Every structure is written in structure tokens, then in C-alpha cells.
Amino acid sequence: MPIIEMHMLEGRTVEQKHRVAAAVTKAVSESLNCSPETVRILITEHGSEEFYVAGLTKSQRAALQEQGQ
Amino acid sequence: MPIIEMHMLEGRTVEQKHRVAAAVTKAVSESLNCSPETVRILITEHGSEEFYVAGLTKSQRAALQEQGQ
Amino acid sequence: MPIIEMHMLEGRTVEQKHRVAAAVTKAVSESLNCSPETVRILITEHGSEEFYVAGLTKSQRAALQEQGQ
Amino acid sequence: MPIIEMHMLEGRTVEQKHRVAAAVTKAVSESLNCSPETVRILITEHGSEEFYVAGLTKSQRAALQEQGQ
Amino acid sequence: MPIIEMHMLEGRTVEQKHRVAAAVTKAVSESLNCSPETVRILITEHGSEEFYVAGLTKSQRAALQEQGQ
Amino acid sequence: MPIIEMHMLEGRTVEQKHRVAAAVTKAVSESLNCSPETVRILITEHGSEEFYVAGLTKSQRAALQEQGQ
């Protein structure tokens, strides 16, 4: 360990995934004083219809705001 | 929080996902007395070959039942 | 399925857990039109030092607000 | 329960998934002395750009080794 | 990978945990033809009030059955 | 999102948890160019008997090495 599962919305580039995985590994190993080799990262992507805040997707929320609600 | 991860078989429509996310958000906020804005829902879909009960997929189980086992 | 993992802060009563599990099961089975018997719910509790928004716990955030930051 | 989530790299065949699910179900039910019917397995697949050890994917690591680093 | 998270009810002995982890590691490495060294297992325990089938805990269900419901 | 679940062995201090959560939030928001307010971190702790590599806990592995295996 540590084993880190990162839930993200679909759409990030391979380059962004590489960058965030390297940055998080560095952050974890430095702040927990453990070897980078012990840090594993899993990225799990979710489509735009698979993430909800207050029961709404981002686009549902934007549509409501447009209707002035 | 609460943060809720819902594992479901692939195949639900966008409309069903919207409906279940709204219904679960309402159920959680009312029963835990917390604001809907604090409730996040992640849907993680699994293919039919990625969910097993007693070591069998739904179609493996159906095939066995057809063979009378 | 569906299998639902609910991440919540420690401190809810048994009665609240019973109530939210029953309400979420009803919400899921009605909105996805599946039998309640297929719905499994796992509650995973986290201590107050195990949940962060913008890198801060609830109490860290409250302390900053008190200092007018 | 037990409910088991298996994170794996994309690319296994359906036959391999069937085999590992049956083998793990048997291993769990025998070692925990519980009925196979109580054992549920979820397989979550990750693309090659979604799994990192020491901040690197398998192919990034191979490229570095080729460069003699 | 594979990384395997096993959700189980509290109450298993250390010996049972050792036994199931060894058995699942063997089952996975043999059926997926991967080295045991690549197999990581996380056990996450849940209290009896943290696992629900059809909205009920095991003891709620037993109580209902006693009342003949 | 992103929502990040960090699995760690029990035993880290509150200060270490604060430090790693702040560092990971910074790493994620900078590398994915998203606001820190959108980054949520869940820490899930596991006891020493709940994490296995190649079917062994850290202490089982150390015991085997002592016996020269």
C-alpha cells in the first residue's frame, strides 16, 4: 500500500493521466515517507451520465440554471 | 459525504440513470437529514461477464438451468 | 446487482443506518424496476480525519473560517 | 457477503474471466466455510493508461528500462 | 494488478483471513496465469449494521421470519 | 469529481493524514487543472491482517525470510 483509486470523468488525455499519476505518487510518497514503488494508482473513469451532485448531472444542472431555476 | 458508488449491469438507459440518481439522493438526504448538495453518486457499470453469483454469470446460470442442473 | 457502497462519516445511529438502507433499497428497486432482493448495500464509515474537501477536513475548514480566512 | 471487487487490466478473455470467478468463489467459500451462493464477484477493468506503479504505466516503465534508466 | 478488495462481515479470525487470502491469491494467479507477487488483496470489514439485502440486515430479516412475515 | 479513495495501513498520525490529503489535493488540482473544491478524498484504513501481497501479510513475509525461505 498505499493503493489509490481515482474516480474521474471521462475525457482526460493520456498525457493528463500520466501527469496526475506521477504527481499523486510523488505527493503520497513524500508526505507518508514511503517508497514510490509501494504506491499503486487505479484510475476509474465515469461517463457524464454516471456522476451526480444533488441528484443531477453537470448538464442537467446547467439546463436548470439556464431556465433560471 | 455521503459518497455513494452504485455498481450496476450495463444496459440501463440515461433516463433510468437520471431517475435512480434522483431517487437515491432524495432517499439519502431525507433519511440522514443532510442537504442533497452533500450527496454525490458514482455509477460504475459492469458487463454481463463481469458479475458473478456463486461463480456464475446470469447466462451461465440460465444455461445450467436449461440443462436441468 | 445492484451493489451499492455508501461512504459516510462515522456517528450515525443504528436506526439511521436501518432507515437509509431501507429508503435507498426502495428508491433503487422502484426506479430500476428490479426486485429488492437483488439490491445489496454496504456502508463504509470514515472518521472525521478520513474525509477531505479541497484538502481540508470539516474541522480544519471551520478553524480557518473562524480565523477569517 | 462476501462481495469481491477484482480490479484487472483490460484484455482478459471471457473464458479467463469465467475461470477466475469460479476459482475465487471456490477458494472463498471453502476457506471461509460459507455457501457459494453468498459470494458475489465484480470485475472492474482498467485500460493500460489507468494503472500505475511508482507513477508509471507498464509501457512507460519498459521505455525507461530500454533507455537504460 | 490484479488488486482485489474483499468486503466481509466483521468476526473472521486472523487465521481465516490468512487462509482466504492465500487461497484467493492461488486461485487468481493460476487461473489468470500471473505471478502471485502481482496479486494484492485488501480486506474491508463491515459491521452487522453495515450490510443489507433487500433493505434488511441479517438480524432484521431473522426477526421478521420469527414473526412469521 | 475527482473523488479519490486512499487505502492505507492503519497507524498513520492525524498530522500525516492532513499532510497527504493536502499534498494529493494540490497534485490533482494542478495536474488536472481543476479547482481544489472539486477534489474529495476518502481515506480507508486496513489492519495489518487485511493487506496481502502474494497471499502474505508483511509479518508473515518477514517470518518466512527469517526462516530463510
PDB file of N, CA and C in Angstrom, chain B:
ATOM      1  N   MET B   1     -19.665  14.287   2.134  1.00  0.00           N
ATOM      2  CA  MET B   1     -20.298  12.936   2.096  1.00  0.00           C
ATOM      3  C   MET B   1     -21.777  13.117   2.284  1.00  0.00           C
ATOM      4  N   PRO B   2     -22.575  12.093   2.142  1.00  0.00           N
ATOM      5  CA  PRO B   2     -22.230  10.752   1.719  1.00  0.00           C
ATOM      6  C   PRO B   2     -21.813  10.673   0.246  1.00  0.00           C
ATOM      7  N   ILE B   3     -20.909   9.777  -0.023  1.00  0.00           N
ATOM      8  CA  ILE B   3     -20.491   9.446  -1.395  1.00  0.00           C
ATOM      9  C   ILE B   3     -20.946   8.016  -1.651  1.00  0.00           C
ATOM     10  N   ILE B   4     -21.706   7.832  -2.735  1.00  0.00           N
ATOM     11  CA  ILE B   4     -22.341   6.542  -2.987  1.00  0.00           C
ATOM     12  C   ILE B   4     -21.880   5.990  -4.332  1.00  0.00           C
ATOM     13  N   GLU B   5     -21.289   4.787  -4.329  1.00  0.00           N
ATOM     14  CA  GLU B   5     -20.915   4.149  -5.597  1.00  0.00           C
ATOM     15  C   GLU B   5     -21.916   3.050  -5.899  1.00  0.00           C
ATOM     16  N   MET B   6     -22.613   3.169  -7.028  1.00  0.00           N
ATOM     17  CA  MET B   6     -23.615   2.173  -7.440  1.00  0.00           C
ATOM     18  C   MET B   6     -23.043   1.314  -8.566  1.00  0.00           C
ATOM     19  N   HIS B   7     -22.842   0.037  -8.249  1.00  0.00           N
ATOM     20  CA  HIS B   7     -22.402  -0.926  -9.266  1.00  0.00           C
ATOM     21  C   HIS B   7     -23.635  -1.503  -9.945  1.00  0.00           C
ATOM     22  N   MET B   8     -23.718  -1.376 -11.263  1.00  0.00           N
ATOM     23  CA  MET B   8     -24.891  -1.887 -11.991  1.00  0.00           C
ATOM     24  C   MET B   8     -24.442  -2.597 -13.265  1.00  0.00           C
ATOM     25  N   LEU B   9     -25.277  -3.515 -13.735  1.00  0.00           N
ATOM     26  CA  LEU B   9     -25.011  -4.145 -15.030  1.00  0.00           C
ATOM     27  C   LEU B   9     -25.216  -3.109 -16.127  1.00  0.00           C
ATOM     28  N   GLU B  10     -24.390  -3.195 -17.171  1.00  0.00           N
ATOM     29  CA  GLU B  10     -24.557  -2.325 -18.330  1.00  0.00           C
ATOM     30  C   GLU B  10     -25.968  -2.492 -18.899  1.00  0.00           C
ATOM     31  N   GLY B  11     -26.430  -1.435 -19.616  1.00  0.00           N
ATOM     32  CA  GLY B  11     -27.699  -1.598 -20.329  1.00  0.00           C
ATOM     33  C   GLY B  11     -28.794  -0.661 -19.876  1.00  0.00           C
ATOM     34  N   ARG B  12     -28.621   0.034 -18.718  1.00  0.00           N
ATOM     35  CA  ARG B  12     -29.673   0.982 -18.324  1.00  0.00           C
ATOM     36  C   ARG B  12     -29.623   2.199 -19.237  1.00  0.00           C
ATOM     37  N   THR B  13     -30.812   2.793 -19.449  1.00  0.00           N
ATOM     38  CA  THR B  13     -30.892   3.997 -20.288  1.00  0.00           C
ATOM     39  C   THR B  13     -30.443   5.210 -19.479  1.00  0.00           C
ATOM     40  N   VAL B  14     -30.130   6.310 -20.175  1.00  0.00           N
ATOM     41  CA  VAL B  14     -29.769   7.561 -19.488  1.00  0.00           C
ATOM     42  C   VAL B  14     -30.925   7.990 -18.585  1.00  0.00           C
ATOM     43  N   GLU B  15     -32.126   7.816 -19.076  1.00  0.00           N
ATOM     44  CA  GLU B  15     -33.309   8.236 -18.303  1.00  0.00           C
ATOM     45  C   GLU B  15     -33.386   7.436 -16.996  1.00  0.00           C
ATOM     46  N   GLN B  16     -33.100   6.111 -17.079  1.00  0.00           N
ATOM     47  CA  GLN B  16     -33.130   5.294 -15.845  1.00  0.00           C
ATOM     48  C   GLN B  16     -32.043   5.752 -14.877  1.00  0.00           C
ATOM     49  N   LYS B  17     -30.876   6.086 -15.406  1.00  0.00           N
ATOM     50  CA  LYS B  17     -29.780   6.541 -14.535  1.00  0.00           C
ATOM     51  C   LYS B  17     -30.175   7.856 -13.855  1.00  0.00           C
ATOM     52  N   HIS B  18     -30.755   8.774 -14.629  1.00  0.00           N
ATOM     53  CA  HIS B  18     -31.219  10.034 -14.027  1.00  0.00           C
ATOM     54  C   HIS B  18     -32.220   9.739 -12.909  1.00  0.00           C
ATOM     55  N   ARG B  19     -33.141   8.836 -13.186  1.00  0.00           N
ATOM     56  CA  ARG B  19     -34.234   8.571 -12.226  1.00  0.00           C
ATOM     57  C   ARG B  19     -33.685   7.944 -10.939  1.00  0.00           C
ATOM     58  N   VAL B  20     -32.787   6.966 -11.089  1.00  0.00           N
ATOM     59  CA  VAL B  20     -32.291   6.295  -9.880  1.00  0.00           C
ATOM     60  C   VAL B  20     -31.395   7.234  -9.063  1.00  0.00           C
ATOM     61  N   ALA B  21     -30.625   8.071  -9.742  1.00  0.00           N
ATOM     62  CA  ALA B  21     -29.749   9.007  -9.012  1.00  0.00           C
ATOM     63  C   ALA B  21     -30.576  10.014  -8.224  1.00  0.00           C
ATOM     64  N   ALA B  22     -31.643  10.525  -8.848  1.00  0.00           N
ATOM     65  CA  ALA B  22     -32.503  11.496  -8.152  1.00  0.00           C
ATOM     66  C   ALA B  22     -33.209  10.816  -6.974  1.00  0.00           C
ATOM     67  N   ALA B  23     -33.698   9.590  -7.189  1.00  0.00           N
ATOM     68  CA  ALA B  23     -34.454   8.892  -6.132  1.00  0.00           C
ATOM     69  C   ALA B  23     -33.540   8.537  -4.956  1.00  0.00           C
ATOM     70  N   VAL B  24     -32.335   8.086  -5.250  1.00  0.00           N
ATOM     71  CA  VAL B  24     -31.402   7.708  -4.173  1.00  0.00           C
ATOM     72  C   VAL B  24     -30.955   8.964  -3.409  1.00  0.00           C
ATOM     73  N   THR B  25     -30.694  10.060  -4.137  1.00  0.00           N
ATOM     74  CA  THR B  25     -30.297  11.312  -3.468  1.00  0.00           C
ATOM     75  C   THR B  25     -31.382  11.754  -2.489  1.00  0.00           C
ATOM     76  N   LYS B  26     -32.645  11.690  -2.936  1.00  0.00           N
ATOM     77  CA  LYS B  26     -33.783  12.077  -2.078  1.00  0.00           C
ATOM     78  C   LYS B  26     -33.855  11.150  -0.860  1.00  0.00           C
ATOM     79  N   ALA B  27     -33.728   9.842  -1.119  1.00  0.00           N
ATOM     80  CA  ALA B  27     -33.825   8.859  -0.026  1.00  0.00           C
ATOM     81  C   ALA B  27     -32.734   9.098   1.017  1.00  0.00           C
ATOM     82  N   VAL B  28     -31.520   9.377   0.540  1.00  0.00           N
ATOM     83  CA  VAL B  28     -30.394   9.578   1.467  1.00  0.00           C
ATOM     84  C   VAL B  28     -30.561  10.883   2.243  1.00  0.00           C
ATOM     85  N   SER B  29     -30.843  11.964   1.534  1.00  0.00           N
ATOM     86  CA  SER B  29     -30.902  13.262   2.231  1.00  0.00           C
ATOM     87  C   SER B  29     -32.050  13.285   3.229  1.00  0.00           C
ATOM     88  N   GLU B  30     -33.183  12.651   2.884  1.00  0.00           N
ATOM     89  CA  GLU B  30     -34.315  12.645   3.828  1.00  0.00           C
ATOM     90  C   GLU B  30     -34.016  11.741   5.029  1.00  0.00           C
ATOM     91  N   SER B  31     -33.446  10.557   4.777  1.00  0.00           N
ATOM     92  CA  SER B  31     -33.275   9.631   5.915  1.00  0.00           C
ATOM     93  C   SER B  31     -32.059   9.977   6.779  1.00  0.00           C
ATOM     94  N   LEU B  32     -31.089  10.655   6.218  1.00  0.00           N
ATOM     95  CA  LEU B  32     -29.917  11.039   7.033  1.00  0.00           C
ATOM     96  C   LEU B  32     -29.977  12.517   7.420  1.00  0.00           C
ATOM     97  N   ASN B  33     -31.054  13.187   6.947  1.00  0.00           N
ATOM     98  CA  ASN B  33     -31.229  14.595   7.301  1.00  0.00           C
ATOM     99  C   ASN B  33     -30.008  15.442   6.908  1.00  0.00           C
ATOM    100  N   CYS B  34     -29.553  15.249   5.667  1.00  0.00           N
ATOM    101  CA  CYS B  34     -28.429  16.046   5.171  1.00  0.00           C
ATOM    102  C   CYS B  34     -28.833  16.695   3.853  1.00  0.00           C
ATOM    103  N   SER B  35     -28.170  17.793   3.492  1.00  0.00           N
ATOM    104  CA  SER B  35     -28.539  18.508   2.272  1.00  0.00           C
ATOM    105  C   SER B  35     -28.235  17.668   1.029  1.00  0.00           C
ATOM    106  N   PRO B  36     -29.137  17.707   0.019  1.00  0.00           N
ATOM    107  CA  PRO B  36     -28.854  16.977  -1.223  1.00  0.00           C
ATOM    108  C   PRO B  36     -27.515  17.394  -1.832  1.00  0.00           C
ATOM    109  N   GLU B  37     -27.109  18.654  -1.604  1.00  0.00           N
ATOM    110  CA  GLU B  37     -25.850  19.141  -2.181  1.00  0.00           C
ATOM    111  C   GLU B  37     -24.637  18.361  -1.657  1.00  0.00           C
ATOM    112  N   THR B  38     -24.815  17.689  -0.508  1.00  0.00           N
ATOM    113  CA  THR B  38     -23.655  16.950   0.049  1.00  0.00           C
ATOM    114  C   THR B  38     -23.597  15.525  -0.494  1.00  0.00           C
ATOM    115  N   VAL B  39     -24.649  15.124  -1.259  1.00  0.00           N
ATOM    116  CA  VAL B  39     -24.744  13.730  -1.718  1.00  0.00           C
ATOM    117  C   VAL B  39     -24.163  13.607  -3.125  1.00  0.00           C
ATOM    118  N   ARG B  40     -23.135  12.770  -3.253  1.00  0.00           N
ATOM    119  CA  ARG B  40     -22.535  12.506  -4.578  1.00  0.00           C
ATOM    120  C   ARG B  40     -22.753  11.043  -4.930  1.00  0.00           C
ATOM    121  N   ILE B  41     -23.113  10.797  -6.189  1.00  0.00           N
ATOM    122  CA  ILE B  41     -23.366   9.427  -6.651  1.00  0.00           C
ATOM    123  C   ILE B  41     -22.481   9.119  -7.852  1.00  0.00           C
ATOM    124  N   LEU B  42     -21.777   7.992  -7.775  1.00  0.00           N
ATOM    125  CA  LEU B  42     -20.970   7.484  -8.887  1.00  0.00           C
ATOM    126  C   LEU B  42     -21.630   6.201  -9.378  1.00  0.00           C
ATOM    127  N   ILE B  43     -21.887   6.098 -10.655  1.00  0.00           N
ATOM    128  CA  ILE B  43     -22.387   4.842 -11.228  1.00  0.00           C
ATOM    129  C   ILE B  43     -21.207   4.147 -11.915  1.00  0.00           C
ATOM    130  N   THR B  44     -20.974   2.887 -11.534  1.00  0.00           N
ATOM    131  CA  THR B  44     -19.938   2.084 -12.192  1.00  0.00           C
ATOM    132  C   THR B  44     -20.631   0.912 -12.871  1.00  0.00           C
ATOM    133  N   GLU B  45     -20.556   0.837 -14.194  1.00  0.00           N
ATOM    134  CA  GLU B  45     -21.229  -0.227 -14.939  1.00  0.00           C
ATOM    135  C   GLU B  45     -20.301  -1.426 -15.147  1.00  0.00           C
ATOM    136  N   HIS B  46     -20.903  -2.613 -15.150  1.00  0.00           N
ATOM    137  CA  HIS B  46     -20.157  -3.852 -15.379  1.00  0.00           C
ATOM    138  C   HIS B  46     -20.828  -4.627 -16.511  1.00  0.00           C
ATOM    139  N   GLY B  47     -19.999  -5.184 -17.407  1.00  0.00           N
ATOM    140  CA  GLY B  47     -20.537  -6.020 -18.476  1.00  0.00           C
ATOM    141  C   GLY B  47     -21.105  -7.320 -17.909  1.00  0.00           C
ATOM    142  N   SER B  48     -21.862  -8.038 -18.739  1.00  0.00           N
ATOM    143  CA  SER B  48     -22.511  -9.272 -18.253  1.00  0.00           C
ATOM    144  C   SER B  48     -21.472 -10.332 -17.843  1.00  0.00           C
ATOM    145  N   GLU B  49     -20.258 -10.232 -18.367  1.00  0.00           N
ATOM    146  CA  GLU B  49     -19.193 -11.201 -18.000  1.00  0.00           C
ATOM    147  C   GLU B  49     -18.382 -10.695 -16.811  1.00  0.00           C
ATOM    148  N   GLU B  50     -18.888  -9.649 -16.148  1.00  0.00           N
ATOM    149  CA  GLU B  50     -18.116  -9.064 -15.043  1.00  0.00           C
ATOM    150  C   GLU B  50     -18.863  -9.089 -13.715  1.00  0.00           C
ATOM    151  N   PHE B  51     -19.934  -9.872 -13.641  1.00  0.00           N
ATOM    152  CA  PHE B  51     -20.682 -10.005 -12.382  1.00  0.00           C
ATOM    153  C   PHE B  51     -21.066 -11.470 -12.183  1.00  0.00           C
ATOM    154  N   TYR B  52     -20.659 -12.013 -11.067  1.00  0.00           N
ATOM    155  CA  TYR B  52     -20.832 -13.453 -10.796  1.00  0.00           C
ATOM    156  C   TYR B  52     -21.510 -13.683  -9.441  1.00  0.00           C
ATOM    157  N   VAL B  53     -22.467 -14.566  -9.408  1.00  0.00           N
ATOM    158  CA  VAL B  53     -23.064 -15.057  -8.160  1.00  0.00           C
ATOM    159  C   VAL B  53     -22.786 -16.561  -8.120  1.00  0.00           C
ATOM    160  N   ALA B  54     -22.203 -17.030  -7.035  1.00  0.00           N
ATOM    161  CA  ALA B  54     -21.827 -18.460  -6.902  1.00  0.00           C
ATOM    162  C   ALA B  54     -20.934 -18.871  -8.072  1.00  0.00           C
ATOM    163  N   GLY B  55     -20.102 -17.949  -8.551  1.00  0.00           N
ATOM    164  CA  GLY B  55     -19.121 -18.251  -9.597  1.00  0.00           C
ATOM    165  C   GLY B  55     -19.674 -18.300 -11.000  1.00  0.00           C
ATOM    166  N   LEU B  56     -20.929 -17.892 -11.162  1.00  0.00           N
ATOM    167  CA  LEU B  56     -21.562 -17.982 -12.488  1.00  0.00           C
ATOM    168  C   LEU B  56     -22.153 -16.633 -12.918  1.00  0.00           C
ATOM    169  N   THR B  57     -22.091 -16.359 -14.218  1.00  0.00           N
ATOM    170  CA  THR B  57     -22.799 -15.186 -14.727  1.00  0.00           C
ATOM    171  C   THR B  57     -24.269 -15.568 -14.868  1.00  0.00           C
ATOM    172  N   LYS B  58     -25.089 -14.575 -15.148  1.00  0.00           N
ATOM    173  CA  LYS B  58     -26.524 -14.808 -15.307  1.00  0.00           C
ATOM    174  C   LYS B  58     -26.761 -15.806 -16.453  1.00  0.00           C
ATOM    175  N   SER B  59     -26.034 -15.640 -17.553  1.00  0.00           N
ATOM    176  CA  SER B  59     -26.289 -16.523 -18.716  1.00  0.00           C
ATOM    177  C   SER B  59     -25.728 -17.929 -18.457  1.00  0.00           C
ATOM    178  N   GLN B  60     -24.611 -18.041 -17.725  1.00  0.00           N
ATOM    179  CA  GLN B  60     -24.105 -19.392 -17.381  1.00  0.00           C
ATOM    180  C   GLN B  60     -25.153 -20.114 -16.528  1.00  0.00           C
ATOM    181  N   ARG B  61     -25.724 -19.393 -15.587  1.00  0.00           N
ATOM    182  CA  ARG B  61     -26.711 -19.976 -14.676  1.00  0.00           C
ATOM    183  C   ARG B  61     -27.952 -20.420 -15.465  1.00  0.00           C
ATOM    184  N   ALA B  62     -28.382 -19.558 -16.412  1.00  0.00           N
ATOM    185  CA  ALA B  62     -29.576 -19.893 -17.216  1.00  0.00           C
ATOM    186  C   ALA B  62     -29.302 -21.143 -18.053  1.00  0.00           C
ATOM    187  N   ALA B  63     -28.082 -21.223 -18.604  1.00  0.00           N
ATOM    188  CA  ALA B  63     -27.743 -22.391 -19.448  1.00  0.00           C
ATOM    189  C   ALA B  63     -27.782 -23.675 -18.609  1.00  0.00           C
ATOM    190  N   LEU B  64     -27.282 -23.599 -17.376  1.00  0.00           N
ATOM    191  CA  LEU B  64     -27.296 -24.781 -16.492  1.00  0.00           C
ATOM    192  C   LEU B  64     -28.733 -25.187 -16.179  1.00  0.00           C
ATOM    193  N   GLN B  65     -29.578 -24.178 -15.930  1.00  0.00           N
ATOM    194  CA  GLN B  65     -30.979 -24.494 -15.576  1.00  0.00           C
ATOM    195  C   GLN B  65     -31.686 -25.156 -16.765  1.00  0.00           C
ATOM    196  N   GLU B  66     -31.329 -24.687 -17.974  1.00  0.00           N
ATOM    197  CA  GLU B  66     -31.935 -25.307 -19.161  1.00  0.00           C
ATOM    198  C   GLU B  66     -31.529 -26.776 -19.267  1.00  0.00           C
ATOM    199  N   GLN B  67     -30.261 -27.030 -18.879  1.00  0.00           N
ATOM    200  CA  GLN B  67     -29.806 -28.426 -18.937  1.00  0.00           C
ATOM    201  C   GLN B  67     -30.344 -29.211 -17.734  1.00  0.00           C
ATOM    202  N   GLY B  68     -31.174 -28.581 -16.952  1.00  0.00           N
ATOM    203  CA  GLY B  68     -31.799 -29.279 -15.833  1.00  0.00           C
ATOM    204  C   GLY B  68     -30.839 -29.525 -14.681  1.00  0.00           C
ATOM    205  N   GLN B  69     -29.818 -28.750 -14.613  1.00  0.00           N
ATOM    206  CA  GLN B  69     -28.875 -28.978 -13.484  1.00  0.00           C
ATOM    207  C   GLN B  69     -29.222 -28.061 -12.304  1.00  0.00           C
TER     208      GLN B  69
END
